[in-house]
XYZ file of C-alpha atoms in Angstrom:
511
model
C 0.000 0.000 0.000
C 1.301 3.440 -0.998
C 0.202 6.303 1.257
C 0.846 10.063 1.099
C -1.262 12.897 2.635
C -3.224 13.502 -0.556
C -6.689 13.963 0.992
C -5.573 16.648 3.437
C -3.755 18.553 0.676
C -6.812 18.292 -1.586
C -8.975 19.758 1.178
C -6.588 22.694 1.456
C -6.285 23.642 -2.183
C -8.993 21.826 -4.140
C -6.784 21.052 -7.162
C -6.143 17.345 -7.691
C -2.767 17.451 -9.451
C -1.476 20.148 -7.106
C -2.630 18.215 -4.060
C -0.795 15.118 -5.306
C 2.344 17.148 -6.071
C 2.366 18.664 -2.571
C 1.650 15.321 -0.888
C 4.479 13.581 -2.756
C 6.865 16.465 -2.112
C 6.063 16.324 1.608
C 6.629 12.572 1.613
C 10.033 13.010 0.000
C 11.295 15.904 2.120
C 10.098 14.276 5.378
C 11.894 11.032 4.591
C 8.690 9.019 4.317
C 9.705 8.239 0.739
C 13.350 7.257 0.916
C 15.935 8.197 -1.753
C 15.953 5.659 -4.542
C 12.426 4.453 -3.798
C 10.416 3.629 -6.883
C 7.096 5.467 -7.108
C 3.955 3.813 -8.478
C 3.272 4.092 -12.186
C 0.898 6.809 -13.337
C -1.758 4.154 -13.930
C -1.380 2.635 -10.448
C -1.399 6.003 -8.675
C -4.367 7.181 -10.728
C -6.358 4.088 -9.703
C -5.299 4.373 -6.051
C -6.433 7.990 -5.632
C -9.155 7.944 -8.321
C -7.393 10.500 -10.505
C -6.831 10.811 -14.203
C -3.425 9.644 -15.454
C -2.953 13.160 -16.810
C -3.166 14.606 -13.270
C -0.589 12.115 -12.002
C 1.742 12.784 -14.958
C 1.530 16.529 -14.336
C 2.402 16.073 -10.648
C 5.398 13.876 -11.580
C 6.578 16.458 -14.131
C 6.473 19.220 -11.513
C 8.476 17.068 -9.062
C 10.998 16.202 -11.763
C 11.374 19.872 -12.731
C 12.376 20.643 -9.143
C 14.686 17.652 -8.826
C 12.669 15.649 -6.311
C 12.321 12.660 -8.641
C 14.107 11.249 -11.633
C 12.589 9.297 -14.459
C 13.944 6.830 -16.942
C 12.202 5.806 -20.133
C 10.799 2.341 -19.619
C 12.221 2.190 -16.086
C 9.832 4.224 -13.918
C 9.913 7.185 -11.549
C 12.310 7.209 -8.566
C 12.909 9.480 -5.586
C 16.185 11.321 -6.174
C 19.218 10.047 -4.239
C 20.610 11.874 -1.203
C 23.175 13.685 -3.364
C 20.472 14.730 -5.791
C 18.150 15.952 -3.036
C 20.834 18.064 -1.397
C 21.643 19.635 -4.728
C 18.092 20.516 -5.697
C 17.915 23.878 -7.351
C 14.734 25.854 -7.822
C 13.096 25.033 -11.111
C 12.927 27.723 -13.736
C 10.406 28.822 -16.301
C 6.698 28.100 -16.343
C 6.902 25.058 -14.039
C 8.596 27.074 -11.299
C 6.064 29.899 -11.602
C 3.158 27.445 -11.440
C 4.629 25.641 -8.424
C 5.121 28.888 -6.521
C 1.683 30.243 -7.358
C -0.133 27.011 -6.541
C 1.769 26.364 -3.311
C 0.826 29.868 -2.183
C -2.792 29.307 -3.237
C -2.942 26.060 -1.280
C -1.576 27.758 1.815
C -4.264 30.443 1.738
C -7.893 29.952 2.621
C -10.427 31.041 0.011
C -12.265 34.296 0.595
C -15.848 33.105 0.895
C -18.970 35.176 0.467
C -21.013 36.007 3.545
C -23.344 33.159 2.580
C -20.390 30.779 2.195
C -19.002 31.737 5.594
C -22.377 31.141 7.235
C -22.796 27.773 5.536
C -19.301 26.604 6.475
C -19.612 27.793 10.070
C -23.049 26.318 10.692
C -22.135 23.003 9.055
C -19.194 22.563 11.442
C -21.406 23.272 14.461
C -24.348 21.119 13.408
C -22.661 18.147 11.773
C -19.193 18.103 13.310
C -19.922 15.093 15.539
C -21.500 12.938 12.842
C -18.294 11.008 12.089
C -17.870 9.892 15.698
C -21.462 8.594 15.808
C -21.102 6.729 12.494
C -17.942 4.963 13.735
C -19.607 3.639 16.893
C -19.509 -0.172 16.799
C -21.959 -1.054 19.579
C -25.756 -0.925 19.750
C -26.763 2.552 18.650
C -30.199 4.016 19.269
C -29.192 7.071 17.233
C -32.038 7.337 14.659
C -31.147 6.418 11.084
C -34.362 5.429 9.393
C -35.344 1.827 8.857
C -31.822 0.516 8.281
C -30.922 -2.206 5.825
C -33.352 -4.919 6.873
C -36.829 -3.744 6.024
C -36.747 -2.516 2.453
C -37.738 -4.899 -0.407
C -34.637 -4.263 -2.528
C -35.323 -6.899 -5.184
C -38.858 -5.661 -5.809
C -37.684 -2.051 -6.005
C -34.758 -3.016 -8.244
C -37.146 -4.730 -10.644
C -39.425 -1.672 -10.855
C -36.480 0.696 -11.417
C -34.886 -1.584 -14.029
C -38.122 -1.620 -15.992
C -38.084 2.189 -15.998
C -34.503 2.333 -17.271
C -35.437 0.027 -20.155
C -38.425 2.227 -20.945
C -36.333 5.430 -20.796
C -33.813 3.923 -23.182
C -36.510 3.578 -25.825
C -37.604 7.221 -25.612
C -36.011 9.459 -28.217
C -36.381 12.734 -26.303
C -35.324 12.399 -22.673
C -35.989 16.020 -21.738
C -37.717 16.368 -18.394
C -38.937 19.426 -16.522
C -37.261 20.499 -13.305
C -40.586 19.946 -11.495
C -39.996 16.204 -11.810
C -41.912 13.246 -13.182
C -45.441 14.273 -14.089
C -46.624 10.703 -13.459
C -45.292 10.785 -9.908
C -46.763 14.233 -9.260
C -50.173 13.058 -10.501
C -50.045 9.930 -8.314
C -48.956 12.029 -5.324
C -51.796 14.514 -5.811
C -54.321 11.657 -5.790
C -52.704 10.048 -2.747
C -52.518 13.278 -0.748
C -56.180 13.968 -1.429
C -57.202 10.467 -0.380
C -54.953 10.034 2.676
C -54.259 13.587 3.908
C -57.284 15.531 2.745
C -55.035 17.885 0.741
C -56.683 19.055 -2.454
C -54.007 19.810 -5.022
C -53.153 19.198 -8.664
C -50.011 17.641 -10.129
C -48.971 21.142 -11.187
C -48.872 22.245 -7.529
C -46.221 19.634 -6.678
C -42.467 19.834 -7.277
C -40.297 16.758 -6.763
C -37.131 17.500 -4.801
C -34.000 15.670 -3.666
C -35.466 14.891 -0.253
C -37.328 17.257 2.052
C -34.170 19.191 2.968
C -33.800 20.562 -0.561
C -37.358 21.902 -0.438
C -36.726 23.509 2.967
C -33.500 25.143 1.767
C -35.077 26.542 -1.408
C -38.014 28.050 0.502
C -35.611 29.613 3.001
C -33.531 31.148 0.209
C -36.631 32.481 -1.543
C -38.195 34.170 1.488
C -35.373 34.968 3.913
C -32.366 37.276 4.021
C -30.586 39.564 6.446
C -33.124 41.769 8.220
C -35.894 39.167 8.006
C -36.850 36.517 10.548
C -38.048 32.923 10.738
C -39.554 30.858 13.549
C -38.851 27.194 14.247
C -39.731 24.780 17.016
C -37.402 24.420 19.986
C -36.393 21.598 20.053
C -36.509 21.094 16.314
C -34.802 19.666 13.250
C -31.201 21.014 12.955
C -31.417 21.101 9.162
C -34.054 23.851 9.364
C -31.786 25.905 11.605
C -28.955 25.391 9.108
C -31.108 26.562 6.180
C -32.354 29.666 8.008
C -29.015 30.784 9.399
C -27.341 30.327 6.018
C -29.604 33.063 4.635
C -28.504 35.543 7.316
C -32.037 35.860 8.697
C -32.811 35.975 12.410
C -34.088 32.782 14.005
C -36.734 32.871 16.739
C -37.133 29.668 18.794
C -40.722 28.694 19.629
C -41.150 26.484 22.667
C -42.941 23.144 22.467
C -45.034 21.331 25.075
C -46.905 18.014 25.090
C -49.393 19.458 22.545
C -46.847 20.850 20.107
C -45.692 24.374 19.305
C -46.983 27.268 21.435
C -48.420 29.903 19.037
C -47.336 33.515 19.469
C -47.738 36.692 17.426
C -44.259 36.447 15.940
C -42.800 39.251 13.847
C -41.475 36.910 11.195
C -41.839 36.110 7.507
C -41.673 32.330 7.795
C -42.603 29.562 10.254
C -41.311 25.983 10.109
C -43.470 23.486 11.972
C -44.003 19.709 12.282
C -47.651 19.566 13.409
C -48.542 15.948 12.602
C -45.673 14.588 14.687
C -43.420 17.179 16.274
C -39.749 16.425 15.754
C -38.113 15.244 17.939
C -40.663 14.997 20.786
C -43.482 13.275 18.878
C -46.161 15.647 20.204
C -49.263 16.144 18.034
C -50.403 19.743 17.481
C -54.020 20.075 18.548
C -56.575 21.566 16.160
C -57.002 24.865 18.051
C -53.290 25.619 17.758
C -53.220 24.668 14.082
C -55.981 27.170 13.418
C -54.096 29.804 15.440
C -51.025 29.316 13.256
C -53.084 29.746 10.087
C -54.690 32.923 11.475
C -51.227 34.279 12.334
C -49.951 33.637 8.781
C -52.987 35.304 7.195
C -52.808 38.322 9.517
C -49.070 38.835 9.134
C -48.880 37.955 5.439
C -46.354 35.282 6.428
C -45.744 31.737 5.226
C -45.729 28.341 6.933
C -43.608 25.368 5.919
C -45.305 22.204 7.164
C -42.781 19.359 7.393
C -44.824 16.138 7.489
C -42.203 14.135 9.308
C -42.654 10.410 10.060
C -46.451 10.488 9.976
C -46.704 7.473 7.634
C -45.806 5.250 10.581
C -48.751 5.747 12.925
C -49.562 3.214 15.656
C -52.793 4.593 17.074
C -54.920 7.654 17.590
C -57.037 9.405 15.019
C -55.668 10.679 11.688
C -54.365 14.227 11.940
C -55.520 16.913 9.524
C -52.454 18.630 8.045
C -52.249 22.417 8.119
C -52.284 22.306 4.334
C -55.749 20.717 4.299
C -57.033 23.529 6.550
C -55.316 26.333 4.636
C -57.940 28.526 3.002
C -55.591 31.485 2.401
C -52.815 29.742 0.431
C -50.103 30.376 3.059
C -48.795 26.793 3.627
C -46.043 24.882 1.840
C -46.433 21.167 2.557
C -43.152 19.204 2.464
C -42.874 15.414 2.425
C -40.276 12.750 1.729
C -39.992 9.073 0.835
C -36.555 8.759 2.439
C -38.141 7.719 5.748
C -40.584 5.149 4.394
C -38.154 3.636 1.902
C -34.424 4.221 2.413
C -32.408 7.335 3.178
C -30.506 6.732 -0.089
C -33.769 7.197 -2.031
C -33.599 10.974 -2.248
C -37.154 11.666 -3.372
C -39.037 14.405 -1.584
C -41.696 16.852 -2.684
C -43.259 20.223 -1.956
C -46.936 21.091 -2.400
C -46.884 24.816 -3.125
C -49.490 27.561 -2.927
C -50.052 29.189 -6.304
C -48.347 32.443 -5.263
C -45.028 30.651 -4.583
C -45.131 27.959 -7.249
C -43.359 29.678 -10.153
C -40.684 31.248 -7.941
C -39.928 27.874 -6.361
C -39.663 26.191 -9.760
C -37.273 28.850 -11.060
C -35.102 28.546 -7.930
C -34.951 24.762 -8.240
C -34.076 25.116 -11.922
C -30.883 26.886 -10.837
C -29.753 23.709 -9.034
C -31.459 21.041 -11.157
C -32.241 22.210 -14.700
C -33.154 18.592 -15.365
C -34.433 16.495 -12.461
C -32.194 13.833 -10.949
C -33.296 10.198 -10.794
C -36.145 10.423 -13.288
C -36.172 6.616 -13.640
C -36.546 6.260 -9.864
C -39.309 8.899 -9.847
C -41.288 7.081 -12.528
C -40.611 3.753 -10.814
C -42.028 5.122 -7.565
C -45.125 6.348 -9.413
C -45.707 2.833 -10.779
C -44.939 1.183 -7.441
C -47.519 3.364 -5.685
C -50.129 2.945 -8.446
C -49.705 -0.852 -8.506
C -50.003 -1.196 -4.718
C -46.428 -2.277 -3.975
C -45.629 0.763 -1.882
C -48.716 0.309 0.316
C -47.931 -3.395 0.830
C -44.452 -2.369 1.945
C -45.882 0.240 4.349
C -48.363 -2.195 5.901
C -45.609 -4.738 6.519
C -43.218 -2.192 8.021
C -45.920 -0.707 10.251
C -46.489 -4.129 11.844
C -42.756 -4.666 12.377
C -41.975 -1.167 13.634
C -44.941 -1.137 16.005
C -43.549 -4.241 17.727
C -40.109 -2.636 17.945
C -41.560 0.582 19.356
C -43.512 -1.358 21.978
C -40.373 -3.285 22.972
C -38.387 -0.085 23.386
C -41.218 1.614 25.279
C -41.485 -1.335 27.705
C -37.769 -1.167 28.346
C -37.708 2.567 28.999
C -40.919 2.446 31.068
C -39.699 -0.607 32.982
C -36.181 -0.886 34.337
C -35.253 2.633 33.221
C -38.425 4.408 34.391
C -36.513 5.997 37.283
C -34.158 7.601 34.765
C -36.221 8.579 31.704
C -39.678 10.101 31.227
C -41.010 9.173 27.795
C -43.019 11.723 25.815
C -46.127 9.823 24.569
C -46.166 9.345 20.794
C -48.543 7.491 18.467
C -46.280 7.628 15.421
C -42.727 7.751 14.153
C -39.502 5.766 14.257
C -38.089 7.180 17.494
C -39.028 7.899 21.106
C -38.119 11.108 22.915
C -37.522 11.102 26.658
C -36.587 13.638 29.322
C -33.951 12.815 31.911
C -35.296 12.784 35.465
C -32.015 13.630 37.191
C -29.382 16.327 36.949
C -27.190 17.013 33.940
C -24.009 15.667 35.565
C -25.526 12.226 36.157
C -26.915 12.194 32.613
C -23.458 12.860 31.135
C -21.924 10.164 33.336
C -24.511 7.619 32.176
C -23.944 8.468 28.520
C -20.202 7.943 28.897
C -20.509 4.716 30.900
C -23.131 3.368 28.475
C -20.816 3.983 25.510
C -18.116 2.058 27.352
C -20.606 -0.791 27.674
C -21.353 -0.606 23.936
C -24.629 1.306 23.732
C -25.387 4.875 22.641
C -28.330 7.170 21.929
C -28.854 10.647 20.489
C -28.463 13.485 22.976
C -31.641 15.577 22.818
C -29.596 18.742 23.301
C -28.613 18.501 19.630
C -32.099 19.675 18.695
C -32.351 22.700 20.970
C -31.796 26.183 19.551
C -31.536 27.938 22.900
C -30.809 26.864 26.455
C -33.955 28.389 27.937
C -34.742 24.909 29.266
C -31.631 23.136 30.403
C -33.318 19.791 31.023
C -31.327 16.883 29.526
C -33.169 14.710 27.054
C -32.583 11.758 24.751
C -33.853 10.455 21.427
C -34.009 6.688 20.882
C -34.380 5.387 17.328
C -35.431 1.775 16.878
C -36.377 1.004 13.268
C -32.855 -0.068 12.240
C -32.588 -2.534 15.160
C -34.237 -5.856 15.959
C -35.933 -6.882 19.212
C -32.864 -8.646 20.616
C -30.687 -5.606 19.949
C -33.223 -3.343 21.662
C -33.363 -5.669 24.682
C -29.589 -5.891 24.868
C -29.228 -2.116 24.555
C -31.698 -1.483 27.391
C -29.924 -4.048 29.582
C -26.557 -2.395 28.962
C -27.940 1.027 29.920
C -29.453 -0.506 33.059
C -26.145 -2.135 34.040
C -24.267 1.127 33.438
C -26.809 2.955 35.620
C -26.362 0.383 38.410
C -22.608 0.773 38.285
C -23.055 4.510 38.770
C -25.546 4.036 41.590
C -28.408 5.584 39.592
C -30.491 2.399 39.970
C -30.421 0.271 43.148
C -28.403 -2.949 42.798
C -31.112 -4.955 44.533
C -33.588 -4.133 41.748
C -34.243 -7.417 39.994
C -37.123 -6.305 37.798
C -35.059 -4.683 35.097
C -34.649 -7.446 32.554
C -36.548 -6.744 29.372
C -36.694 -10.302 28.075
C -40.408 -10.529 28.685
């Protein structure tokens, strides 16, 4: 295996051949690549770092021009000997000028726009810990959708393959940025039947997941000097989208019945009324009507993120804000990434007429032609033929059992530690910690040592107005034995810390 610090150099300067040149030069001058060592061929190095052979050849030429390597026709490329390295003279001509300019460019950070600075800064704060969570090898309750086990890959593959064959026979493959008309028509029918939302295919735009729709709306309606409201706690991606625009962000507190309406001075409200994220609270009808009255009075807009509501275990169906919207102030956003797989980046926005054309033009900037048109048409057929509903019915049965198993565990041996927020839907359970913050942090650390982790609820808070620790437990990617084992490990960690009495024998969840 041949290894030089190529990735870190690429991150610094963004140019592939320059990054390789700098990485190889560092390897030579540091002694990592010893004098006389033979370097990989251009083909081998290109394959190793996924570069073009031209990029590798250019890097080798720059090193040779400065005396760091020597080449022989038909022999290969070698690190110069000790005598040659000590006698290196600065290269002359165009190669020297390019090396100096590019080395200086790599050493300097780019001057970003105000938008770029906000995006970079917020991304580090919101997503900086994602790598550590993804590398955890134990039982993780950190939510990540349904995982690998539940999705009917072969059935979906067959439907998509049929669409690719059909696309290949079409002479003109031009598609509108709004997305597959067939899928939009099927969605309009489905939303009317299952959500009570009356809309036409023309009111719907297919997006790359719900986050793209949220970001486009934020960019259309927000800027410095304007304001948006979002739930606290709430989805970090919404905070990211708002703060990237430079707008002010007002946190709106949430209780067991959802967001608490206020007379906000804001242009935009983001809300998850059907199942509040992350708590799972359902917004009662009176509050939904208050939000609509606020939007009409203020001339403001509401983005309704219909998060996780396809997986409902009980209770009556909830009327979306969009179905109650008589003034055309609500953008309804949905996604198939939760009910299928996170890799299936198909979301959609149902837009009021006043915003529709502006949204389409904004999306056209990013996607002049829609991505994944075969997958969009395949999904339309899968829904129309009943395959998607069969999949949902099966997963609802499975996930309900998993949710009940997790709830029994948290309400049983861990009831002294966590207070679950009741929820009739979704793929996660939210719970408040009953003790102080210090004991909560100790339990999280000891539990990780025992091979179990969960999502800290503090990740979803915008402000620290309520400093009560909380946790989010996802379950759809696990099986019953993993859930039982995870609960037992948390219980044992709590006993070790003295948070649960050792004499308690009722904690096993293998009921």
